Short mmCIF file of C-alpha atoms in Angstrom, two decimals:
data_model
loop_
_atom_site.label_atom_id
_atom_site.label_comp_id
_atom_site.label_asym_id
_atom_site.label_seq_id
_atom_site.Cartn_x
_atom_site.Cartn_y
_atom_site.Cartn_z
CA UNK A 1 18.28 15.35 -4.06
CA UNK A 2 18.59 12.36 -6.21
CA UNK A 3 15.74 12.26 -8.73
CA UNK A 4 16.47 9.52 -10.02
CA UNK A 5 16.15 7.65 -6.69
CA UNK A 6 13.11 9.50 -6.39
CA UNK A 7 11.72 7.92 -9.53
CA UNK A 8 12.19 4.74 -8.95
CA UNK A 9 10.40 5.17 -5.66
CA UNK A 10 7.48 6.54 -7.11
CA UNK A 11 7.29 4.55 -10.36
CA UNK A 12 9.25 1.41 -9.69
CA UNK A 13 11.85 0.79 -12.07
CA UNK A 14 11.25 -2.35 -13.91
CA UNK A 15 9.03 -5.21 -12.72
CA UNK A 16 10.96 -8.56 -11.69
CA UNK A 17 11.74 -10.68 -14.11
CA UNK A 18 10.01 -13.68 -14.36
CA UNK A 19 9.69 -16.99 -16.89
CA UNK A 20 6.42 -19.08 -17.85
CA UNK A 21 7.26 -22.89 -16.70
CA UNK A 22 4.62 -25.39 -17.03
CA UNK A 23 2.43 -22.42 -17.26
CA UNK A 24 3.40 -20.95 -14.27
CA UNK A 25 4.79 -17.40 -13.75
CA UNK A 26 8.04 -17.88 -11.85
CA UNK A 27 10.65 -14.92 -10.47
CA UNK A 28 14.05 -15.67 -11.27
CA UNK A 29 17.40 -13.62 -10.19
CA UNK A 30 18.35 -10.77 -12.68
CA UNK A 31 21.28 -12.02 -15.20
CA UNK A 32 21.71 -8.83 -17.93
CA UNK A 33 23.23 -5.92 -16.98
CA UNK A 34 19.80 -3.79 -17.28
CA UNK A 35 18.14 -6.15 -14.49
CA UNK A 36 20.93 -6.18 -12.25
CA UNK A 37 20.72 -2.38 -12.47
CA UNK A 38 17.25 -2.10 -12.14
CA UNK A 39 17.44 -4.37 -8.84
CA UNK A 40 20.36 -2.60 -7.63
CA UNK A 41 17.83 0.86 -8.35
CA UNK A 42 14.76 -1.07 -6.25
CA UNK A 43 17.04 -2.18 -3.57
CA UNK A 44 18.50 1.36 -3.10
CA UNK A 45 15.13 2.93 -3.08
CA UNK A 46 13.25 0.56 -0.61
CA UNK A 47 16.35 1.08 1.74
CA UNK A 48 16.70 4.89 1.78
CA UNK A 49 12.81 4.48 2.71
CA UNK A 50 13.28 2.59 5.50
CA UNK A 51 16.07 4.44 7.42
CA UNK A 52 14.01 7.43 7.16
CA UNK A 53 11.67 5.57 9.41
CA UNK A 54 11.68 5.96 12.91
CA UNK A 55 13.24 2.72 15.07
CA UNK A 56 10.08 1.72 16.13
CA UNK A 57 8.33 1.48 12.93
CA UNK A 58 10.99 -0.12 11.13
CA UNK A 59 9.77 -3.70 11.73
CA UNK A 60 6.22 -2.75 10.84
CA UNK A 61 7.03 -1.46 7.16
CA UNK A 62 9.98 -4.06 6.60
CA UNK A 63 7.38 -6.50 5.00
CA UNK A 64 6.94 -4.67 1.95
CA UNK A 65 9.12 -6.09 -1.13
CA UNK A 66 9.13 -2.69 -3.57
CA UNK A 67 9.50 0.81 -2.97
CA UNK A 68 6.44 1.67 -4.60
CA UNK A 69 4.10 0.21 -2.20
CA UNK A 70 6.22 1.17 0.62
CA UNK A 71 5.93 4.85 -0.17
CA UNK A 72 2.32 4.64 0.11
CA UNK A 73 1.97 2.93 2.99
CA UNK A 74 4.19 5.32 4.96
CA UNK A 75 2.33 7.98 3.35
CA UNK A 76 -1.37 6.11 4.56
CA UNK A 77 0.51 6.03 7.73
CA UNK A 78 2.04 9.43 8.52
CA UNK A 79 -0.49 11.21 6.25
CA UNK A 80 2.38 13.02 4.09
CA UNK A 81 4.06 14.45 7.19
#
């Protein structure tokens, strides 16, 4: 089991980065090290979810951007089975 996949899952690693311009809260693409790690972390996460989704469902869950929330819609969905 990898725990620390686990964690990110349930707790999200970092939030995206973003910048204020004009105001305006803006995402922008990781540049240190730590970000690019945390992303890679996400990434991992929100794809070991989905291929432990059946083929059918796939398309349904595929809209949601962060492991977090994608974990508890499956588990909304499947009721923890």
């Amino acid at each position: 089991i990898d725990y620390a996949l686990w964690e990110v899952i349930l707790n999200r690693d970092s939030p995206p980065p973003t910048r204020s311009v004009n105001g305006v809260e803006k995402a922008y693409p990781p540049t240190t090290a730590e970000e690019k790690l945390a992303r890679k972390h996400e990434l991992k996460a929100r794809g070991t979810l989905l291929i432990a989704l059946p083929n059918e469902h796939q398309l349904k869950f595929n809209s949601y951007k962060s492991a977090k929330s994608l974990m508890e819609v499956i588990k909304k969905r499947f009721g923890g089975n």
